[in-house]
Amino acid sequence: MDIDAYERHDRIERVENAEATDNDLVTVAIPPDKPLGEALERVEEDRAEAEYLDSEGEDSAYIDAIEAVQHALQHRDSTPENGLVVYAGVVNGEVVEYVFDDLPTPVSEFVYERGNEFETEVLDAADRSSKTFGLLVVERGGAALGLTENDEVRVVETFDSDVMGKTKAGGQSAQRFERERERQKEEFFESVGEEAERAFLGDHDAESASASTDVDGLLLGGTSVTVDDFLDGDHLDYRLEDRLVGDPISVEYASEQGLRQLVEKAGDRIEDEERREMHERLDEFFDALNDAGSDDGDDVVYGREQVEEALEYDAVETVLVSADLSFDAVQQFEDRANEEGGDCLVVPTDFDRGRQFREAFGGVAAILRFPIE
């Protein structure tokens, strides 16, 4: 888990845990296509009405919440790219405010609610991975390209193949028919590779760049023989080959149905890929510990004091911190690592090695650039 996702997850948890005795918590969610002015106008009207009706001061907590939302909206010129969500209210006697203006996925609908809890469903997508995977299905009858992020599937393009079937056309010799069929197949594979490059690599000319997405990984599916021929012929750009997530998956249809089938069958792979860097670095840490006493065993340290000392020496390449640490502690290690040009990865505790890392090593470790005495 990267630090931005962890920080966002921490804020979402605090929002989910907030509650009030009365309906003094306000949620405002604004989609990217809705002007802030419209939402601000409604907030200001509600504040004026609440103040007018609250002659005995019974709604002071709600008015405080409305004022906090109003303040958050007034200090912005426009709606952020993926929308804006503001939570404000009085919790345990204090005004709290949470603003989400850096969402990885767009706010889907306008929400304006008052209650004793915040409305958090609008953040469900934001609390999942923001990685985008390309989808490519290749089979004899055609091909389908798509994208998936947070379980959503979007079709980019589907097209049919002109490759002749295995039945020889009348009047053709077997050899000439097979040569023609092979030529058609190669042309089809070449066009599939070109479309995949345009759709899944975001580094093309200005005319096509707007339709391209630089994917984090590529899932490949189709009939096994056809997919193997496609890969063996080097029709897929080497950069996309490097991003293949496992072996091809058997998929029956080069259509939207096939793309959804591909995502369903690759669910575990997607989850593993989203955590791949964290798992690789955690494996590197444990492998180095197993080499204790060798040169490789000096390439890691663990425990807060040891990691902080390594940071003082500018020796840290990657800091590993448990997700169970406080957000402030994680943020401090992130800031220190960034100052040195290093990385900081958060290790979840929902799997065995993550729990082992937290319990046996205090949830803090570092992979070093060079050993320190």
mmCIF file of C-alpha atoms in Angstrom:
data_model
loop_
_atom_site.group_PDB
_atom_site.id
_atom_site.type_symbol
_atom_site.label_atom_id
_atom_site.label_comp_id
_atom_site.label_asym_id
_atom_site.label_seq_id
_atom_site.Cartn_x
_atom_site.Cartn_y
_atom_site.Cartn_z
ATOM 1 C CA MET A 1 0.000 0.000 0.000
ATOM 2 C CA ASP A 2 1.454 3.380 -0.934
ATOM 3 C CA ILE A 3 1.420 6.243 1.529
ATOM 4 C CA ASP A 4 -1.264 8.265 -0.307
ATOM 5 C CA ALA A 5 -3.691 5.337 -0.232
ATOM 6 C CA TYR A 6 -2.863 4.715 3.440
ATOM 7 C CA GLU A 7 -3.433 8.361 4.359
ATOM 8 C CA ARG A 8 -6.745 8.376 2.535
ATOM 9 C CA HIS A 9 -7.755 5.091 4.204
ATOM 10 C CA ASP A 10 -6.907 6.564 7.614
ATOM 11 C CA ARG A 11 -9.102 9.609 6.991
ATOM 12 C CA ILE A 12 -11.956 7.441 5.752
ATOM 13 C CA GLU A 13 -11.756 5.303 8.901
ATOM 14 C CA ARG A 14 -12.035 8.409 11.077
ATOM 15 C CA VAL A 15 -15.079 9.544 9.102
ATOM 16 C CA GLU A 16 -16.689 6.108 9.438
ATOM 17 C CA ASN A 17 -16.104 6.047 13.203
ATOM 18 C CA ALA A 18 -17.533 9.519 13.855
ATOM 19 C CA GLU A 19 -21.005 9.710 15.384
ATOM 20 C CA ALA A 20 -23.133 12.199 17.253
ATOM 21 C CA THR A 21 -26.094 11.955 19.618
ATOM 22 C CA ASP A 22 -28.224 14.248 17.456
ATOM 23 C CA ASN A 23 -28.345 14.879 13.715
ATOM 24 C CA ASP A 24 -25.418 17.283 13.782
ATOM 25 C CA LEU A 25 -23.183 15.708 11.126
ATOM 26 C CA VAL A 26 -23.294 17.033 7.563
ATOM 27 C CA THR A 27 -22.140 15.276 4.393
ATOM 28 C CA VAL A 28 -21.756 17.117 1.100
ATOM 29 C CA ALA A 29 -20.529 15.252 -2.000
ATOM 30 C CA ILE A 30 -20.133 17.160 -5.260
ATOM 31 C CA PRO A 31 -19.574 15.396 -8.615
ATOM 32 C CA PRO A 32 -16.922 16.854 -10.944
ATOM 33 C CA ASP A 33 -19.547 18.214 -13.350
ATOM 34 C CA LYS A 34 -21.470 20.163 -10.676
ATOM 35 C CA PRO A 35 -20.392 23.777 -10.010
ATOM 36 C CA LEU A 36 -19.341 24.535 -6.446
ATOM 37 C CA GLY A 37 -21.526 27.619 -6.517
ATOM 38 C CA GLU A 38 -24.725 25.560 -6.630
ATOM 39 C CA ALA A 39 -23.725 23.504 -3.601
ATOM 40 C CA LEU A 40 -22.508 26.587 -1.728
ATOM 41 C CA GLU A 41 -25.798 28.365 -2.386
ATOM 42 C CA ARG A 42 -27.757 25.517 -0.833
ATOM 43 C CA VAL A 43 -25.446 25.395 2.198
ATOM 44 C CA GLU A 44 -25.823 29.144 2.753
ATOM 45 C CA GLU A 45 -29.619 28.897 2.501
ATOM 46 C CA ASP A 46 -29.725 26.080 5.057
ATOM 47 C CA ARG A 47 -27.460 27.990 7.416
ATOM 48 C CA ALA A 48 -29.648 31.105 7.213
ATOM 49 C CA GLU A 49 -32.799 29.034 7.819
ATOM 50 C CA ALA A 50 -31.240 27.177 10.770
ATOM 51 C CA GLU A 51 -30.126 30.418 12.411
ATOM 52 C CA TYR A 52 -33.580 31.947 11.906
ATOM 53 C CA LEU A 53 -35.384 28.972 13.455
ATOM 54 C CA ASP A 54 -32.905 28.385 16.278
ATOM 55 C CA SER A 55 -34.128 31.040 18.659
ATOM 56 C CA GLU A 56 -33.170 28.991 21.723
ATOM 57 C CA GLY A 57 -29.758 27.805 20.530
ATOM 58 C CA GLU A 58 -30.725 24.150 20.381
ATOM 59 C CA ASP A 59 -29.259 23.717 16.901
ATOM 60 C CA SER A 60 -25.910 25.358 17.581
ATOM 61 C CA ALA A 61 -23.969 22.164 16.810
ATOM 62 C CA TYR A 62 -25.684 21.791 13.445
ATOM 63 C CA ILE A 63 -25.025 25.437 12.633
ATOM 64 C CA ASP A 64 -21.367 24.922 13.504
ATOM 65 C CA ALA A 65 -21.285 22.003 11.073
ATOM 66 C CA ILE A 66 -22.921 24.033 8.302
ATOM 67 C CA GLU A 67 -20.447 26.880 8.865
ATOM 68 C CA ALA A 68 -17.517 24.457 8.555
ATOM 69 C CA VAL A 69 -18.869 23.123 5.253
ATOM 70 C CA GLN A 70 -19.497 26.655 4.018
ATOM 71 C CA HIS A 71 -15.937 27.655 4.904
ATOM 72 C CA ALA A 72 -14.515 24.635 3.038
ATOM 73 C CA LEU A 73 -16.470 25.488 -0.122
ATOM 74 C CA GLN A 74 -15.833 29.227 -0.048
ATOM 75 C CA HIS A 75 -12.069 28.763 -0.249
ATOM 76 C CA ARG A 76 -12.181 26.941 -3.594
ATOM 77 C CA ASP A 77 -12.473 28.362 -7.078
ATOM 78 C CA SER A 78 -13.777 25.261 -8.809
ATOM 79 C CA THR A 79 -14.730 21.628 -8.331
ATOM 80 C CA PRO A 80 -11.653 19.335 -8.268
ATOM 81 C CA GLU A 81 -11.084 16.944 -11.168
ATOM 82 C CA ASN A 82 -12.801 13.986 -9.473
ATOM 83 C CA GLY A 83 -15.213 15.978 -7.365
ATOM 84 C CA LEU A 84 -15.233 16.983 -3.713
ATOM 85 C CA VAL A 85 -16.553 15.443 -0.498
ATOM 86 C CA VAL A 86 -16.809 17.464 2.724
ATOM 87 C CA TYR A 87 -17.736 16.104 6.138
ATOM 88 C CA ALA A 88 -18.276 18.395 9.112
ATOM 89 C CA GLY A 89 -19.956 18.189 12.488
ATOM 90 C CA VAL A 90 -19.608 18.245 16.237
ATOM 91 C CA VAL A 91 -18.157 15.026 17.688
ATOM 92 C CA ASN A 92 -17.512 14.748 21.433
ATOM 93 C CA GLY A 93 -17.974 18.485 21.814
ATOM 94 C CA GLU A 94 -15.479 19.443 19.074
ATOM 95 C CA VAL A 95 -16.040 20.566 15.496
ATOM 96 C CA VAL A 96 -14.440 18.108 13.090
ATOM 97 C CA GLU A 97 -13.944 18.605 9.367
ATOM 98 C CA TYR A 98 -12.721 16.176 6.715
ATOM 99 C CA VAL A 99 -12.190 17.296 3.137
ATOM 100 C CA PHE A 100 -11.522 14.871 0.260
ATOM 101 C CA ASP A 101 -10.338 16.785 -2.786
ATOM 102 C CA ASP A 102 -7.793 14.243 -4.062
ATOM 103 C CA LEU A 103 -10.038 11.302 -4.864
ATOM 104 C CA PRO A 104 -8.682 8.629 -7.242
ATOM 105 C CA THR A 105 -12.151 8.019 -8.710
ATOM 106 C CA PRO A 106 -14.944 10.497 -9.551
ATOM 107 C CA VAL A 107 -17.826 11.261 -7.190
ATOM 108 C CA SER A 108 -20.840 9.739 -8.956
ATOM 109 C CA GLU A 109 -23.721 11.777 -7.515
ATOM 110 C CA PHE A 110 -24.559 14.859 -5.493
ATOM 111 C CA VAL A 111 -25.170 14.126 -1.807
ATOM 112 C CA TYR A 112 -26.359 16.554 0.855
ATOM 113 C CA GLU A 113 -27.313 14.847 4.104
ATOM 114 C CA ARG A 114 -27.684 15.585 7.794
ATOM 115 C CA GLY A 115 -27.558 12.771 10.335
ATOM 116 C CA ASN A 116 -25.924 11.379 13.450
ATOM 117 C CA GLU A 117 -23.411 9.569 11.205
ATOM 118 C CA PHE A 118 -21.630 10.626 8.040
ATOM 119 C CA GLU A 119 -22.693 9.185 4.689
ATOM 120 C CA THR A 120 -19.578 7.256 3.626
ATOM 121 C CA GLU A 121 -20.820 5.181 0.695
ATOM 122 C CA VAL A 122 -19.632 7.936 -1.652
ATOM 123 C CA LEU A 123 -16.056 7.049 -0.638
ATOM 124 C CA ASP A 124 -16.313 3.289 -1.162
ATOM 125 C CA ALA A 125 -14.493 3.439 -4.498
ATOM 126 C CA ALA A 126 -11.840 5.793 -3.114
ATOM 127 C CA ASP A 127 -10.897 3.264 -0.430
ATOM 128 C CA ARG A 128 -10.076 0.630 -3.015
ATOM 129 C CA SER A 129 -7.092 0.384 -5.304
ATOM 130 C CA SER A 130 -6.583 3.071 -7.944
ATOM 131 C CA LYS A 131 -4.556 0.775 -10.207
ATOM 132 C CA THR A 132 -5.809 0.422 -13.770
ATOM 133 C CA PHE A 133 -5.457 -2.830 -15.687
ATOM 134 C CA GLY A 134 -5.727 -3.287 -19.431
ATOM 135 C CA LEU A 135 -7.913 -6.126 -20.698
ATOM 136 C CA LEU A 136 -7.209 -7.908 -23.973
ATOM 137 C CA VAL A 137 -9.129 -10.891 -25.334
ATOM 138 C CA VAL A 138 -7.867 -12.477 -28.557
ATOM 139 C CA GLU A 139 -9.665 -15.352 -30.213
ATOM 140 C CA ARG A 140 -10.120 -16.587 -33.758
ATOM 141 C CA GLY A 141 -13.267 -14.580 -34.433
ATOM 142 C CA GLY A 142 -12.063 -11.222 -33.151
ATOM 143 C CA ALA A 143 -10.585 -9.218 -30.301
ATOM 144 C CA ALA A 144 -11.794 -7.040 -27.427
ATOM 145 C CA LEU A 145 -9.929 -4.365 -25.485
ATOM 146 C CA GLY A 146 -11.018 -2.851 -22.196
ATOM 147 C CA LEU A 147 -9.972 -1.337 -18.889
ATOM 148 C CA THR A 148 -10.777 -2.295 -15.317
ATOM 149 C CA GLU A 149 -10.348 -0.306 -12.128
ATOM 150 C CA ASN A 150 -12.018 -1.047 -8.802
ATOM 151 C CA ASP A 151 -14.020 -3.920 -10.363
ATOM 152 C CA GLU A 152 -15.510 -1.623 -12.999
ATOM 153 C CA VAL A 153 -15.096 -2.756 -16.624
ATOM 154 C CA ARG A 154 -15.030 -0.311 -19.529
ATOM 155 C CA VAL A 155 -14.982 -1.482 -23.131
ATOM 156 C CA VAL A 156 -12.405 0.358 -25.254
ATOM 157 C CA GLU A 157 -12.915 -1.440 -28.571
ATOM 158 C CA THR A 158 -14.099 -4.683 -30.115
ATOM 159 C CA PHE A 159 -13.522 -5.804 -33.686
ATOM 160 C CA ASP A 160 -14.005 -8.907 -35.791
ATOM 161 C CA SER A 161 -11.344 -10.977 -37.479
ATOM 162 C CA ASP A 162 -11.253 -11.526 -41.247
ATOM 163 C CA VAL A 163 -9.233 -14.710 -40.874
ATOM 164 C CA MET A 164 -10.710 -17.540 -42.908
ATOM 165 C CA GLY A 165 -11.861 -20.657 -41.159
ATOM 166 C CA LYS A 166 -10.098 -23.975 -41.508
ATOM 167 C CA THR A 167 -12.430 -25.172 -44.270
ATOM 168 C CA LYS A 168 -10.742 -24.633 -47.643
ATOM 169 C CA ALA A 169 -12.516 -22.373 -50.098
ATOM 170 C CA GLY A 170 -13.458 -24.006 -53.382
ATOM 171 C CA GLY A 171 -10.859 -23.941 -56.157
ATOM 172 C CA GLN A 172 -7.909 -23.245 -53.860
ATOM 173 C CA SER A 173 -5.061 -25.615 -53.314
ATOM 174 C CA ALA A 174 -4.449 -26.631 -49.720
ATOM 175 C CA GLN A 175 -1.043 -24.937 -49.623
ATOM 176 C CA ARG A 176 -2.272 -21.676 -51.167
ATOM 177 C CA PHE A 177 -5.271 -21.623 -48.835
ATOM 178 C CA GLU A 178 -3.063 -22.182 -45.791
ATOM 179 C CA ARG A 179 -0.634 -19.432 -46.876
ATOM 180 C CA GLU A 180 -3.506 -16.993 -47.337
ATOM 181 C CA ARG A 181 -4.997 -17.961 -44.011
ATOM 182 C CA GLU A 182 -1.631 -17.485 -42.270
ATOM 183 C CA ARG A 183 -1.236 -14.069 -43.906
ATOM 184 C CA GLN A 184 -4.674 -12.980 -42.689
ATOM 185 C CA LYS A 185 -3.929 -14.239 -39.204
ATOM 186 C CA GLU A 186 -0.656 -12.302 -39.027
ATOM 187 C CA GLU A 187 -2.378 -9.124 -40.229
ATOM 188 C CA PHE A 188 -5.085 -9.596 -37.620
ATOM 189 C CA PHE A 189 -2.544 -10.148 -34.835
ATOM 190 C CA GLU A 190 -0.587 -7.099 -35.978
ATOM 191 C CA SER A 191 -3.707 -4.924 -35.830
ATOM 192 C CA VAL A 192 -4.529 -6.264 -32.346
ATOM 193 C CA GLY A 193 -1.017 -5.402 -31.139
ATOM 194 C CA GLU A 194 -1.252 -1.891 -32.601
ATOM 195 C CA GLU A 195 -4.630 -1.243 -30.991
ATOM 196 C CA ALA A 196 -3.356 -2.523 -27.645
ATOM 197 C CA GLU A 197 -0.354 -0.205 -27.863
ATOM 198 C CA ARG A 198 -2.596 2.770 -28.613
ATOM 199 C CA ALA A 199 -5.080 1.921 -25.862
ATOM 200 C CA PHE A 200 -2.766 0.858 -23.039
ATOM 201 C CA LEU A 201 0.388 2.978 -23.354
ATOM 202 C CA GLY A 202 -0.124 6.646 -22.565
ATOM 203 C CA ASP A 203 2.886 8.031 -24.447
ATOM 204 C CA HIS A 204 1.660 8.586 -27.975
ATOM 205 C CA ASP A 205 1.144 11.671 -30.133
ATOM 206 C CA ALA A 206 -1.328 14.343 -29.092
ATOM 207 C CA GLU A 207 -4.002 13.090 -31.515
ATOM 208 C CA SER A 208 -4.300 9.681 -29.867
ATOM 209 C CA ALA A 209 -3.055 10.383 -26.321
ATOM 210 C CA SER A 210 -6.472 11.486 -25.090
ATOM 211 C CA ALA A 211 -7.803 7.979 -25.700
ATOM 212 C CA SER A 212 -4.841 6.201 -24.120
ATOM 213 C CA THR A 213 -4.382 4.998 -20.568
ATOM 214 C CA ASP A 214 -0.982 4.021 -19.229
ATOM 215 C CA VAL A 215 -2.055 0.782 -17.544
ATOM 216 C CA ASP A 216 -0.415 -0.673 -14.443
ATOM 217 C CA GLY A 217 -0.828 -4.230 -15.699
ATOM 218 C CA LEU A 218 -2.296 -6.201 -18.587
ATOM 219 C CA LEU A 219 -4.642 -9.214 -18.397
ATOM 220 C CA LEU A 220 -4.656 -11.378 -21.509
ATOM 221 C CA GLY A 221 -7.331 -13.909 -22.364
ATOM 222 C CA GLY A 222 -8.837 -15.886 -25.218
ATOM 223 C CA THR A 223 -8.729 -19.335 -26.729
ATOM 224 C CA SER A 224 -5.441 -20.926 -25.706
ATOM 225 C CA VAL A 225 -4.104 -21.782 -29.177
ATOM 226 C CA THR A 226 -4.896 -18.332 -30.575
ATOM 227 C CA VAL A 227 -3.400 -16.465 -27.613
ATOM 228 C CA ASP A 228 -0.243 -18.581 -27.723
ATOM 229 C CA ASP A 229 0.158 -17.841 -31.447
ATOM 230 C CA PHE A 230 -0.357 -14.138 -30.757
ATOM 231 C CA LEU A 231 2.340 -14.064 -28.075
ATOM 232 C CA ASP A 232 4.775 -16.287 -29.976
ATOM 233 C CA GLY A 233 4.603 -13.922 -32.931
ATOM 234 C CA ASP A 234 5.876 -10.949 -30.881
ATOM 235 C CA HIS A 235 2.850 -8.856 -31.818
ATOM 236 C CA LEU A 236 2.505 -7.355 -28.344
ATOM 237 C CA ASP A 237 4.660 -4.322 -27.508
ATOM 238 C CA TYR A 238 7.504 -5.317 -25.179
ATOM 239 C CA ARG A 239 6.369 -2.761 -22.595
ATOM 240 C CA LEU A 240 2.977 -4.449 -22.410
ATOM 241 C CA GLU A 241 4.592 -7.888 -22.311
ATOM 242 C CA ASP A 242 6.498 -6.735 -19.233
ATOM 243 C CA ARG A 243 3.176 -5.784 -17.608
ATOM 244 C CA LEU A 244 1.395 -9.077 -18.232
ATOM 245 C CA VAL A 245 -0.230 -10.281 -15.022
ATOM 246 C CA GLY A 246 0.381 -14.017 -15.103
ATOM 247 C CA ASP A 247 -0.326 -16.442 -17.939
ATOM 248 C CA PRO A 248 -3.189 -16.018 -20.419
ATOM 249 C CA ILE A 249 -6.642 -16.938 -19.128
ATOM 250 C CA SER A 250 -9.152 -19.056 -21.019
ATOM 251 C CA VAL A 251 -11.964 -16.764 -22.197
ATOM 252 C CA GLU A 252 -14.632 -17.727 -24.725
ATOM 253 C CA TYR A 253 -15.845 -14.426 -26.169
ATOM 254 C CA ALA A 254 -14.127 -11.421 -27.756
ATOM 255 C CA SER A 255 -16.808 -9.067 -26.450
ATOM 256 C CA GLU A 256 -17.836 -7.144 -23.343
ATOM 257 C CA GLN A 257 -18.993 -10.457 -21.910
ATOM 258 C CA GLY A 258 -15.503 -11.865 -22.480
ATOM 259 C CA LEU A 259 -13.843 -8.864 -20.827
ATOM 260 C CA ARG A 260 -16.022 -9.301 -17.749
ATOM 261 C CA GLN A 261 -15.255 -13.009 -17.722
ATOM 262 C CA LEU A 262 -11.548 -12.174 -17.850
ATOM 263 C CA VAL A 263 -11.814 -9.824 -14.849
ATOM 264 C CA GLU A 264 -13.850 -12.348 -12.864
ATOM 265 C CA LYS A 265 -11.344 -15.141 -13.454
ATOM 266 C CA ALA A 266 -8.370 -12.868 -12.708
ATOM 267 C CA GLY A 267 -9.691 -11.492 -9.402
ATOM 268 C CA ASP A 268 -6.953 -13.030 -7.254
ATOM 269 C CA ARG A 269 -4.257 -11.966 -9.700
ATOM 270 C CA ILE A 270 -5.433 -8.366 -9.639
ATOM 271 C CA GLU A 271 -5.387 -8.298 -5.850
ATOM 272 C CA ASP A 272 -1.897 -9.831 -5.786
ATOM 273 C CA GLU A 273 -0.599 -7.381 -8.399
ATOM 274 C CA GLU A 274 -1.939 -4.411 -6.450
ATOM 275 C CA ARG A 275 0.236 -5.510 -3.542
ATOM 276 C CA ARG A 276 3.130 -6.842 -5.591
ATOM 277 C CA GLU A 277 5.691 -4.157 -4.715
ATOM 278 C CA MET A 278 4.884 -4.424 -1.021
ATOM 279 C CA HIS A 279 5.199 -8.224 -1.094
ATOM 280 C CA GLU A 280 8.478 -8.055 -3.022
ATOM 281 C CA ARG A 281 10.032 -5.639 -0.540
ATOM 282 C CA LEU A 282 8.743 -7.622 2.434
ATOM 283 C CA ASP A 283 10.225 -10.794 0.915
ATOM 284 C CA GLU A 284 13.512 -8.959 0.447
ATOM 285 C CA PHE A 285 13.484 -7.986 4.123
ATOM 286 C CA PHE A 286 12.782 -11.535 5.352
ATOM 287 C CA ASP A 287 15.323 -13.057 2.940
ATOM 288 C CA ALA A 288 18.008 -10.701 4.245
ATOM 289 C CA LEU A 289 17.150 -11.685 7.825
ATOM 290 C CA ASN A 290 17.564 -15.330 6.910
ATOM 291 C CA ASP A 291 21.055 -14.440 5.665
ATOM 292 C CA ALA A 292 22.011 -12.971 9.043
ATOM 293 C CA GLY A 293 25.783 -13.024 9.425
ATOM 294 C CA SER A 294 26.375 -12.739 5.680
ATOM 295 C CA ASP A 295 26.857 -9.529 3.733
ATOM 296 C CA ASP A 296 23.194 -9.587 2.719
ATOM 297 C CA GLY A 297 22.185 -9.801 6.355
ATOM 298 C CA ASP A 298 23.612 -6.318 6.929
ATOM 299 C CA ASP A 299 21.304 -4.804 4.307
ATOM 300 C CA VAL A 300 18.299 -4.454 6.626
ATOM 301 C CA VAL A 301 17.506 -3.127 10.088
ATOM 302 C CA TYR A 302 14.350 -3.262 12.201
ATOM 303 C CA GLY A 303 12.932 -1.471 15.222
ATOM 304 C CA ARG A 304 12.246 2.246 15.513
ATOM 305 C CA GLU A 305 15.590 3.235 16.983
ATOM 306 C CA GLN A 306 17.599 1.264 14.433
ATOM 307 C CA VAL A 307 15.567 2.615 11.510
ATOM 308 C CA GLU A 308 15.844 6.178 12.784
ATOM 309 C CA GLU A 309 19.614 5.728 13.107
ATOM 310 C CA ALA A 310 19.809 4.435 9.537
ATOM 311 C CA LEU A 311 17.829 7.466 8.405
ATOM 312 C CA GLU A 312 20.361 9.708 10.128
ATOM 313 C CA TYR A 313 23.092 8.094 8.010
ATOM 314 C CA ASP A 314 21.051 8.544 4.798
ATOM 315 C CA ALA A 315 21.378 4.786 4.361
ATOM 316 C CA VAL A 316 17.705 3.921 3.832
ATOM 317 C CA GLU A 317 16.350 2.823 0.471
ATOM 318 C CA THR A 318 12.879 1.726 1.635
ATOM 319 C CA VAL A 319 11.109 2.026 4.972
ATOM 320 C CA LEU A 320 8.514 -0.638 5.765
ATOM 321 C CA VAL A 321 5.885 0.310 8.338
ATOM 322 C CA SER A 322 2.913 -1.641 9.641
ATOM 323 C CA ALA A 323 -0.580 -0.368 8.903
ATOM 324 C CA ASP A 324 -1.298 -0.771 12.629
ATOM 325 C CA LEU A 325 0.995 2.142 13.516
ATOM 326 C CA SER A 326 -0.592 5.520 14.114
ATOM 327 C CA PHE A 327 -0.982 7.724 11.076
ATOM 328 C CA ASP A 328 1.344 10.335 12.597
ATOM 329 C CA ALA A 329 4.094 7.719 13.032
ATOM 330 C CA VAL A 330 3.703 6.506 9.457
ATOM 331 C CA GLN A 331 3.746 10.077 8.179
ATOM 332 C CA GLN A 332 6.966 10.857 10.048
ATOM 333 C CA PHE A 333 8.749 7.879 8.500
ATOM 334 C CA GLU A 334 7.367 8.836 5.075
ATOM 335 C CA ASP A 335 8.658 12.397 5.410
ATOM 336 C CA ARG A 336 12.097 11.251 6.550
ATOM 337 C CA ALA A 337 12.376 8.705 3.727
ATOM 338 C CA ASN A 338 11.333 11.305 1.153
ATOM 339 C CA GLU A 339 13.976 13.718 2.385
ATOM 340 C CA GLU A 340 16.580 11.118 1.417
ATOM 341 C CA GLY A 341 14.972 10.157 -1.870
ATOM 342 C CA GLY A 342 13.818 6.843 -0.418
ATOM 343 C CA ASP A 343 10.441 5.131 -0.359
ATOM 344 C CA CYS A 344 7.970 4.235 2.366
ATOM 345 C CA LEU A 345 5.596 1.281 2.024
ATOM 346 C CA VAL A 346 2.764 0.439 4.387
ATOM 347 C CA VAL A 347 2.372 -3.275 5.198
ATOM 348 C CA PRO A 348 -1.240 -4.361 5.849
ATOM 349 C CA THR A 349 -1.887 -6.861 8.646
ATOM 350 C CA ASP A 350 -4.602 -8.889 6.922
ATOM 351 C CA PHE A 351 -2.190 -11.679 5.933
ATOM 352 C CA ASP A 352 0.231 -13.892 7.894
ATOM 353 C CA ARG A 353 3.505 -12.199 6.982
ATOM 354 C CA GLY A 354 2.036 -8.775 7.619
ATOM 355 C CA ARG A 355 1.035 -9.825 11.133
ATOM 356 C CA GLN A 356 4.430 -11.453 11.658
ATOM 357 C CA PHE A 357 6.136 -8.240 10.593
ATOM 358 C CA ARG A 358 4.113 -6.240 13.111
ATOM 359 C CA GLU A 359 4.454 -8.654 16.033
ATOM 360 C CA ALA A 360 8.071 -9.796 15.663
ATOM 361 C CA PHE A 361 9.706 -6.599 14.434
ATOM 362 C CA GLY A 362 7.580 -3.840 15.934
ATOM 363 C CA GLY A 363 6.118 -2.949 12.555
ATOM 364 C CA VAL A 364 9.124 -0.821 11.514
ATOM 365 C CA ALA A 365 12.027 -1.903 9.324
ATOM 366 C CA ALA A 366 14.247 -0.585 6.556
ATOM 367 C CA ILE A 367 16.032 -1.960 3.517
ATOM 368 C CA LEU A 368 19.367 -0.192 3.268
ATOM 369 C CA ARG A 369 21.394 1.234 0.416
ATOM 370 C CA PHE A 370 24.551 0.287 2.293
ATOM 371 C CA PRO A 371 25.326 -1.384 5.629
ATOM 372 C CA ILE A 372 25.931 0.807 8.678
ATOM 373 C CA GLU A 373 28.082 -0.005 11.696
#
